[in-house]
mmCIF file of C-alpha atoms in Angstrom:
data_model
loop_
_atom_site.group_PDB
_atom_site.id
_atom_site.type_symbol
_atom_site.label_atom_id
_atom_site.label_comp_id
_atom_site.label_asym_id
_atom_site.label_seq_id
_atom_site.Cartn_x
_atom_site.Cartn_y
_atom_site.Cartn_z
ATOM 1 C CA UNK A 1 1.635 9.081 -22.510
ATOM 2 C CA UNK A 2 2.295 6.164 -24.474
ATOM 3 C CA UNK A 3 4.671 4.706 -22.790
ATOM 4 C CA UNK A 4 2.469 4.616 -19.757
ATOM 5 C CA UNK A 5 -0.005 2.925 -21.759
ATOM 6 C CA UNK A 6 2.615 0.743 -23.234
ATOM 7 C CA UNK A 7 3.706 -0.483 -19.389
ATOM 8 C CA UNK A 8 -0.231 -0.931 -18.696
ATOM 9 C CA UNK A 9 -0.364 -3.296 -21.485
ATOM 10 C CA UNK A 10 2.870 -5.558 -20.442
ATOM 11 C CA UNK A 11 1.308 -5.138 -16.749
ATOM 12 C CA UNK A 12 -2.429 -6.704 -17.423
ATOM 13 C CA UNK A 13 -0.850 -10.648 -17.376
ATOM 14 C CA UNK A 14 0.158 -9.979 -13.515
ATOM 15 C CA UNK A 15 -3.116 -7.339 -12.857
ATOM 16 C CA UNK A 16 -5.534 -10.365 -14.186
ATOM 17 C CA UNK A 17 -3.754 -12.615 -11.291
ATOM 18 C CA UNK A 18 -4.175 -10.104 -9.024
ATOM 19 C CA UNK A 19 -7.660 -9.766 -10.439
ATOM 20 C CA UNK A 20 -8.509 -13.045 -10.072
ATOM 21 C CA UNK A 21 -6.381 -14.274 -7.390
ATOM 22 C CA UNK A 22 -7.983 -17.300 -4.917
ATOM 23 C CA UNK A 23 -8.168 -14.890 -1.929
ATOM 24 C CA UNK A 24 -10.758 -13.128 -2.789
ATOM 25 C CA UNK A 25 -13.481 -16.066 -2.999
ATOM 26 C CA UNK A 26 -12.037 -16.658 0.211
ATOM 27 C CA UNK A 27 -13.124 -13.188 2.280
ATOM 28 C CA UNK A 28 -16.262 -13.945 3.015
ATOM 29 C CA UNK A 29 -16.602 -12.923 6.379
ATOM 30 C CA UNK A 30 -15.754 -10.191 9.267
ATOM 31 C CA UNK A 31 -13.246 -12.992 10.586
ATOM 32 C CA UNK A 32 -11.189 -13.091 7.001
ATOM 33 C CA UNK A 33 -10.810 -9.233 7.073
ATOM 34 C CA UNK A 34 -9.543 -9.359 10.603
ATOM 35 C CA UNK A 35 -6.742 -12.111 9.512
ATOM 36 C CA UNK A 36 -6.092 -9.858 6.014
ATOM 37 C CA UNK A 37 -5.836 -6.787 7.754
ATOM 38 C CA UNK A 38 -2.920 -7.912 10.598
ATOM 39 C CA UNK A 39 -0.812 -9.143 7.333
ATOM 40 C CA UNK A 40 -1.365 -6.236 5.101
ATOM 41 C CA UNK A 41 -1.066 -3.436 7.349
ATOM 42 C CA UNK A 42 2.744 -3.944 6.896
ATOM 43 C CA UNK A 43 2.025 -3.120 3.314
ATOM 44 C CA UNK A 44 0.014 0.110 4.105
ATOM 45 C CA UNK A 45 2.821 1.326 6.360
ATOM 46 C CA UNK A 46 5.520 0.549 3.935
ATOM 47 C CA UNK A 47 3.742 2.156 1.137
ATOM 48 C CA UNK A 48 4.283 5.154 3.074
ATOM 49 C CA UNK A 49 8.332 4.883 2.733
ATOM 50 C CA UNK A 50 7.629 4.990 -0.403
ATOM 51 C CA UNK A 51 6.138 8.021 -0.619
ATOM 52 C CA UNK A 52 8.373 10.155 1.981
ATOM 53 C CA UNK A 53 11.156 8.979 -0.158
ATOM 54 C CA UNK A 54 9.602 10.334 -3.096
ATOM 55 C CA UNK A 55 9.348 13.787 -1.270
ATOM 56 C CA UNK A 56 12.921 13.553 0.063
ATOM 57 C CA UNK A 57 13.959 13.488 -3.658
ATOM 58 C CA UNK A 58 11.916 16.025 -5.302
ATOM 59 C CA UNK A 59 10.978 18.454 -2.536
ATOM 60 C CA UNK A 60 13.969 20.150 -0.873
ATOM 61 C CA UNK A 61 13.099 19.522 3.013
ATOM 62 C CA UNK A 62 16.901 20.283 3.826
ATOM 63 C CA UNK A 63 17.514 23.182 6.029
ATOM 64 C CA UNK A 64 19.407 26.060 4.917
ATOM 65 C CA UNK A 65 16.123 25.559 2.386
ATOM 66 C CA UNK A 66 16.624 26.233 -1.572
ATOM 67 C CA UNK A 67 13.680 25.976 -4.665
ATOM 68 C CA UNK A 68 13.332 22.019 -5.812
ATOM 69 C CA UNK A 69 14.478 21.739 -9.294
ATOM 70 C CA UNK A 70 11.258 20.233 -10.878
ATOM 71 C CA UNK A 71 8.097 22.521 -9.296
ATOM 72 C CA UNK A 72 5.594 20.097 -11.036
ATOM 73 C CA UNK A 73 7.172 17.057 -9.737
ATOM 74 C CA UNK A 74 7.475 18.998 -5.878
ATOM 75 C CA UNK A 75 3.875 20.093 -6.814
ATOM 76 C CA UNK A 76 2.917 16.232 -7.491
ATOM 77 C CA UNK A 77 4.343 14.726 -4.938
ATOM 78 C CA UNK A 78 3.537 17.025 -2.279
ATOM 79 C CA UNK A 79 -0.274 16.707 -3.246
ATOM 80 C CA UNK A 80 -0.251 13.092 -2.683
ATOM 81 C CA UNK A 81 1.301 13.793 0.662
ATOM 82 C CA UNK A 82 -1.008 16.080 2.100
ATOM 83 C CA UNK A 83 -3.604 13.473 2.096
ATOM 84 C CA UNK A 84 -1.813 10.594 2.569
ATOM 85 C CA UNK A 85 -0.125 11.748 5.306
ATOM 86 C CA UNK A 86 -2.191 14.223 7.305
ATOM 87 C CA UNK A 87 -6.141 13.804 5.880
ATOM 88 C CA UNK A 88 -8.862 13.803 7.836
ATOM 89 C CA UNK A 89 -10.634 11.021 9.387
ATOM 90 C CA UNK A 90 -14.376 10.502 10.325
ATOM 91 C CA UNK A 91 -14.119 12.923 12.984
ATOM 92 C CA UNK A 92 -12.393 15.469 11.302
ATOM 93 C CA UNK A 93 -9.190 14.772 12.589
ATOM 94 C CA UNK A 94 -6.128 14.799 11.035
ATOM 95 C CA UNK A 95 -4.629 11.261 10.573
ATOM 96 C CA UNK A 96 -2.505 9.486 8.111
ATOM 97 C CA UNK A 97 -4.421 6.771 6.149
ATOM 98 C CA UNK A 98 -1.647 4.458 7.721
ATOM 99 C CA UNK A 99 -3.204 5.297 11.183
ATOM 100 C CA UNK A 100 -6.776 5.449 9.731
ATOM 101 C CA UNK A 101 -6.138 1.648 9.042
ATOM 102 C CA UNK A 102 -5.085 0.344 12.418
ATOM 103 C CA UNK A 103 -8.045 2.575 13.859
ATOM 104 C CA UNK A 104 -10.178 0.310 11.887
ATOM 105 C CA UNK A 105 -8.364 -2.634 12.651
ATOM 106 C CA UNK A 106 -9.038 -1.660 16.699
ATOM 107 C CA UNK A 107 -12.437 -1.160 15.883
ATOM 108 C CA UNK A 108 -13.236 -4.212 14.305
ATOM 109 C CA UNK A 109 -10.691 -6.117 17.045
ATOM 110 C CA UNK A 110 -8.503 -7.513 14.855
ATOM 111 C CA UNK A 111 -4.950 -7.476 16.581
ATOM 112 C CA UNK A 112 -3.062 -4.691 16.105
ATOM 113 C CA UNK A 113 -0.170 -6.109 18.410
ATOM 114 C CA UNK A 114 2.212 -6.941 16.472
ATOM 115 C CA UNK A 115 2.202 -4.000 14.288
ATOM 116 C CA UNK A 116 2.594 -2.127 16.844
ATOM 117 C CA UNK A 117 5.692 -3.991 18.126
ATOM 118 C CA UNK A 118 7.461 -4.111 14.378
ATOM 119 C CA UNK A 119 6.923 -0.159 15.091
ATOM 120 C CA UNK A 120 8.587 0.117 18.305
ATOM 121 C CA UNK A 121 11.659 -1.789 16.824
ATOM 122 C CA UNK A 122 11.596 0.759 14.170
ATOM 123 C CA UNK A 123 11.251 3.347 16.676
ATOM 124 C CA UNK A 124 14.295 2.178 18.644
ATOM 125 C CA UNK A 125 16.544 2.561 15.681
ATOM 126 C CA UNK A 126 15.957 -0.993 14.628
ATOM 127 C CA UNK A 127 16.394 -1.988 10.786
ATOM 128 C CA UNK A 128 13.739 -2.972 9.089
ATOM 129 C CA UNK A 129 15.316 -6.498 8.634
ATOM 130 C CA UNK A 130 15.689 -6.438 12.320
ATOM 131 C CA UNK A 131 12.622 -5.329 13.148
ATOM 132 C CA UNK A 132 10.860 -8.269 11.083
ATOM 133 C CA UNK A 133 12.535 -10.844 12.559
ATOM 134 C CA UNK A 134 11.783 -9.768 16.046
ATOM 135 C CA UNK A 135 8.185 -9.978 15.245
ATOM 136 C CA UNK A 136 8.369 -13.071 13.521
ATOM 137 C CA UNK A 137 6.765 -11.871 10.240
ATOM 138 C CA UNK A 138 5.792 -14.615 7.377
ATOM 139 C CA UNK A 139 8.656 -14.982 5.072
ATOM 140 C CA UNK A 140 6.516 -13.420 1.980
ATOM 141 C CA UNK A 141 5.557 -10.350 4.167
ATOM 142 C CA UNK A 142 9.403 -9.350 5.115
ATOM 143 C CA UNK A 143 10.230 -10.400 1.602
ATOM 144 C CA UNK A 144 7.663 -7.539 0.373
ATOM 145 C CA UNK A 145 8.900 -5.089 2.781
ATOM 146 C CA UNK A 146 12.547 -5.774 2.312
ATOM 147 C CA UNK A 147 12.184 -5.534 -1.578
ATOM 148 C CA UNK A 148 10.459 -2.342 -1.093
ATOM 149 C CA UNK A 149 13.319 -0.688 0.930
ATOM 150 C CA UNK A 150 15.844 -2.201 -2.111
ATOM 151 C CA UNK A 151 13.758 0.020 -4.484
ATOM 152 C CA UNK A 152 14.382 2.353 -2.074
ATOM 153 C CA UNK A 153 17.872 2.559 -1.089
ATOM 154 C CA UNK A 154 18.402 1.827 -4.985
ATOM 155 C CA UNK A 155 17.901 5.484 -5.066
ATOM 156 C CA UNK A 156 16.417 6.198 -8.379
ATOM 157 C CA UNK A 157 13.265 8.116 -8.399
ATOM 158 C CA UNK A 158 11.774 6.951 -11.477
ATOM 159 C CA UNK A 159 11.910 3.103 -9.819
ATOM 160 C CA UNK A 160 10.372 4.075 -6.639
ATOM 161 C CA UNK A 161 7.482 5.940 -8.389
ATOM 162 C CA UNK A 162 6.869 2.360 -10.201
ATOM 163 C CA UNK A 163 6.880 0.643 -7.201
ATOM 164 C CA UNK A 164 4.502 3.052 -5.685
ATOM 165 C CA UNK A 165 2.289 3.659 -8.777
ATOM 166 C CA UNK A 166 1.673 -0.023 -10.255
ATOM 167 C CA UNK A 167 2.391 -2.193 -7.487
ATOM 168 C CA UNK A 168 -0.097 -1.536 -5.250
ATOM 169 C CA UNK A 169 -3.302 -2.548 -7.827
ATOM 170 C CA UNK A 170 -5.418 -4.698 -5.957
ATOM 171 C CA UNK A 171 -9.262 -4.848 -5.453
ATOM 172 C CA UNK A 172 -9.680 -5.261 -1.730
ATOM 173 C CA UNK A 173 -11.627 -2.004 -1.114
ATOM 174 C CA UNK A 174 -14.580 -3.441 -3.312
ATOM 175 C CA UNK A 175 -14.541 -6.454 -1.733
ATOM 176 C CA UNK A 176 -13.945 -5.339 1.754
ATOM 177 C CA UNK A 177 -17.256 -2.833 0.855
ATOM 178 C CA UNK A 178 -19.693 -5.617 -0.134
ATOM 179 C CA UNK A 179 -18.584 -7.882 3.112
ATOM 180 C CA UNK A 180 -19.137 -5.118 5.365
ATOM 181 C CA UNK A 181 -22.382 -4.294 3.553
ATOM 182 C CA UNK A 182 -23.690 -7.991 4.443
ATOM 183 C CA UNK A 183 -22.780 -7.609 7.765
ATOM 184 C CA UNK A 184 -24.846 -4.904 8.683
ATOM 185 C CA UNK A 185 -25.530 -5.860 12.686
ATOM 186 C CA UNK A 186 -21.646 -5.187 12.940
ATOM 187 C CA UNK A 187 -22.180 -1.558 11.348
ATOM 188 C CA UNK A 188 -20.806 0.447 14.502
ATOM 189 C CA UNK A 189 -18.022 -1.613 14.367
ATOM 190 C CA UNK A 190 -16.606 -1.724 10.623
ATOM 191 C CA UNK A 191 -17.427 2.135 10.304
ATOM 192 C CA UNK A 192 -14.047 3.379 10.592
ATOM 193 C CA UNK A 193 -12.971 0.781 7.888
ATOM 194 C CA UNK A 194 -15.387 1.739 5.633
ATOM 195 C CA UNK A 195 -14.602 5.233 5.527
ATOM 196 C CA UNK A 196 -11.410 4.633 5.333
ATOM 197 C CA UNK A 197 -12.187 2.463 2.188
ATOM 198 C CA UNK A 198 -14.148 5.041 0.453
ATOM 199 C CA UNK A 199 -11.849 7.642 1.147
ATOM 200 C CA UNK A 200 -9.368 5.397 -0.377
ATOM 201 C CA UNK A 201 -10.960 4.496 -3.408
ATOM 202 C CA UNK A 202 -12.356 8.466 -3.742
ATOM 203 C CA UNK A 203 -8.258 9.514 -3.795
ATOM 204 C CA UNK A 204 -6.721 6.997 -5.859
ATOM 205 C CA UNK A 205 -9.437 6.477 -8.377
ATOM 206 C CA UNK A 206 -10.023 10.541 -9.136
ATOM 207 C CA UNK A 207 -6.623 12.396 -8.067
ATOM 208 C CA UNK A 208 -4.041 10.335 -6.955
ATOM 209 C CA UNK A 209 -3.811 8.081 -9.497
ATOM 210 C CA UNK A 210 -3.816 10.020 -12.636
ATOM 211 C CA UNK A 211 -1.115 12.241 -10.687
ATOM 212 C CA UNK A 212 1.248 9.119 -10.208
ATOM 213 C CA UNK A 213 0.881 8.265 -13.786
ATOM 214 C CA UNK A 214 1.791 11.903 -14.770
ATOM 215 C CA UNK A 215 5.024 12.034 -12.150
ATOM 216 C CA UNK A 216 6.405 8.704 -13.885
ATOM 217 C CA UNK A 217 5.810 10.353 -17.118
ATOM 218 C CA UNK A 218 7.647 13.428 -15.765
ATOM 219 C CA UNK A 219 10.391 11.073 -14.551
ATOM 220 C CA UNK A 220 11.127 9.024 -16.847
ATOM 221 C CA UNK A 221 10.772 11.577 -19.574
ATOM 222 C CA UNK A 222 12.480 10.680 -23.371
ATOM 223 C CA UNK A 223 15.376 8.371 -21.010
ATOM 224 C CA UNK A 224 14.360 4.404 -22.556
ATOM 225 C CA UNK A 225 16.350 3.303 -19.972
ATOM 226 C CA UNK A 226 14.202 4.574 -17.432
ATOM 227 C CA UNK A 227 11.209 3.835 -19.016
ATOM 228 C CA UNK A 228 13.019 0.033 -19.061
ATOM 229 C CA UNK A 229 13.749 -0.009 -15.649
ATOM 230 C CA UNK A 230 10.302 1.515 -15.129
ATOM 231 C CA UNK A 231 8.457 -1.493 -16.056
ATOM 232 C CA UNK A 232 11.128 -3.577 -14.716
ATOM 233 C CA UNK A 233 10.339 -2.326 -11.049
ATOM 234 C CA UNK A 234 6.591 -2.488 -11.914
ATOM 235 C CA UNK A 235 6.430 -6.256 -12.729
ATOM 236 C CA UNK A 236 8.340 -6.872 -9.732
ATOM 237 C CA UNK A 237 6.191 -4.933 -7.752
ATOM 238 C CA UNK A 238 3.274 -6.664 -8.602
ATOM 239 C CA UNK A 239 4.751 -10.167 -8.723
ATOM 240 C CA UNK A 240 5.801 -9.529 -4.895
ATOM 241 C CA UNK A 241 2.408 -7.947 -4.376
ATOM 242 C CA UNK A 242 0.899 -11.692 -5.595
ATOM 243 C CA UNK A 243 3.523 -13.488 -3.399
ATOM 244 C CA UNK A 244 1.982 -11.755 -0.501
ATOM 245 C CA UNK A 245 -1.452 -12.390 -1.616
ATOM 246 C CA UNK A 246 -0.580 -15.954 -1.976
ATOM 247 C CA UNK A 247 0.673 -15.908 1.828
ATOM 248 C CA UNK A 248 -2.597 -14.218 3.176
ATOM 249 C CA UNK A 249 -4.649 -16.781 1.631
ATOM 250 C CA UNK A 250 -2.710 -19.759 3.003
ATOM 251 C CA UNK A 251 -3.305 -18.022 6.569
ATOM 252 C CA UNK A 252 -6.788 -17.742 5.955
ATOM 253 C CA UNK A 253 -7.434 -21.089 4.723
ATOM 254 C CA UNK A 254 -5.387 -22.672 7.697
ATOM 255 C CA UNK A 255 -7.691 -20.329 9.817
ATOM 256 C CA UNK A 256 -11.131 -21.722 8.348
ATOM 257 C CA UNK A 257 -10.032 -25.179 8.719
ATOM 258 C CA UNK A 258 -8.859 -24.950 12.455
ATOM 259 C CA UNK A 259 -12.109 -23.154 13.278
ATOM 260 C CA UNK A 260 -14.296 -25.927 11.151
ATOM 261 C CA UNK A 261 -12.450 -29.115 12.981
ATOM 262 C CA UNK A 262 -13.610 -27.379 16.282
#
């Protein structure tokens, strides 16, 4: 694993921005999760393109149905699935984590409108690109989803496993913990959102992490090119991932001063 450990290293300039980025001094209250959580629940839902991608290329789900070539890869990918896809939420019913989220967005009544529109359009047989625009999306947040669907249609497995691995580090389940934590009179109503948070950090901390670093290990294999483009798609990833961080904490900050001047 090395070379994993060698891509860590060259990662940990744009992880410490992440790390240390100005928005999260600035969640400090129910109200800044609300505004996070409308921006980067295109994120969560994109992350999940991602993923199905991944399973189109290394599980067969064609129909006349023959073995995938790599088991262990099928086997990795279709572990990650299971949960992300169809776990269980705090009722014991089957959800994706995708869903789980805009639950706990409803819950806490942050909108969920527009989300819900950009899904329609994708529904209709909209393009993404399409589908952003109609919803008027912040530049940096169609930027982020459009350069995840070029990793995407770039159709190498090895760069989408990057994209999906490394550049989604960020710390927002801690922080979103400690916030909810303080505001304890709004416990009924963050609930959702903090199960879905630990159930988060419980998945990608103990199993689906390590797994993600093993498929990319799988992937990439003794290629250098891959392992090349590997990183490549990784510091993009997370450089995009900072670009949207940077838009979220513009919103918030125009949010706090609007509701300070009233």
């Amino acid at each position: 694993m090395k070379n994993i450990q060698f891509i860590e290293n060259e990662l940990s300039g744009l992880r410490s921005q992440l790390k240390n980025h100005a928005l999260y001094k600035n969640l400090q209250e129910i109200e800044d999760i609300k505004l996070f959580m409308e921006n980067h629940v295109f994120a969560v839902w994109d992350f999940m393109s991602l993923l199905k991608s991944l399973q189109n290329k290394l599980t067969n789900t064609q129909v006349p149905w023959t073995p995938a070539k790599h088991p262990n890869l099928a086997k990795f990918i279709n572990e990650i699935v299971l949960c992300e896809e169809t776990d269980v939420n705090e009722l014991g019913e089957p959800k994706s984590h995708f869903e789980m989220y805009v639950d706990a967005m409803t819950a806490i009544h942050a909108n969920t409108t527009q989300i819900h529109q950009f899904l329609s359009f994708i529904h209709a047989g909209n393009s993404v690109k399409v589908a952003s625009e109609k919803v008027n999306l912040a530049q940096n947040i169609t930027d982020f989803i459009q350069f995840t669907f070029s990793i995407i249609e770039a159709n190498k497995p090895h760069e989408i496993a990057a994209a999906f691995t490394f550049g989604r580090e960020d710390i927002i389940p801690d922080m979103f913990l400690s916030i909810i934590k303080e505001n304890s009179t709004q416990k009924k109503s963050t609930y959702k959102l903090k199960y879905y948070l630990e159930r988060h950090i419980e998945l990608d901390g103990e199993e689906h992490g390590p797994i993600s670093l093993q498929l990319i290990n799988e992937l990439c294999g003794n290629d250098s090119l891959k392992w090349e483009e590997t990183l490549a798609t990784a510091k993009a990833s997370l450089e995009k991932r900072i670009q949207l961080w940077d838009t979220i904490n513009t919103l918030i900050l125009e949010s706090k001063t609007v509701s300070h001047s009233l």
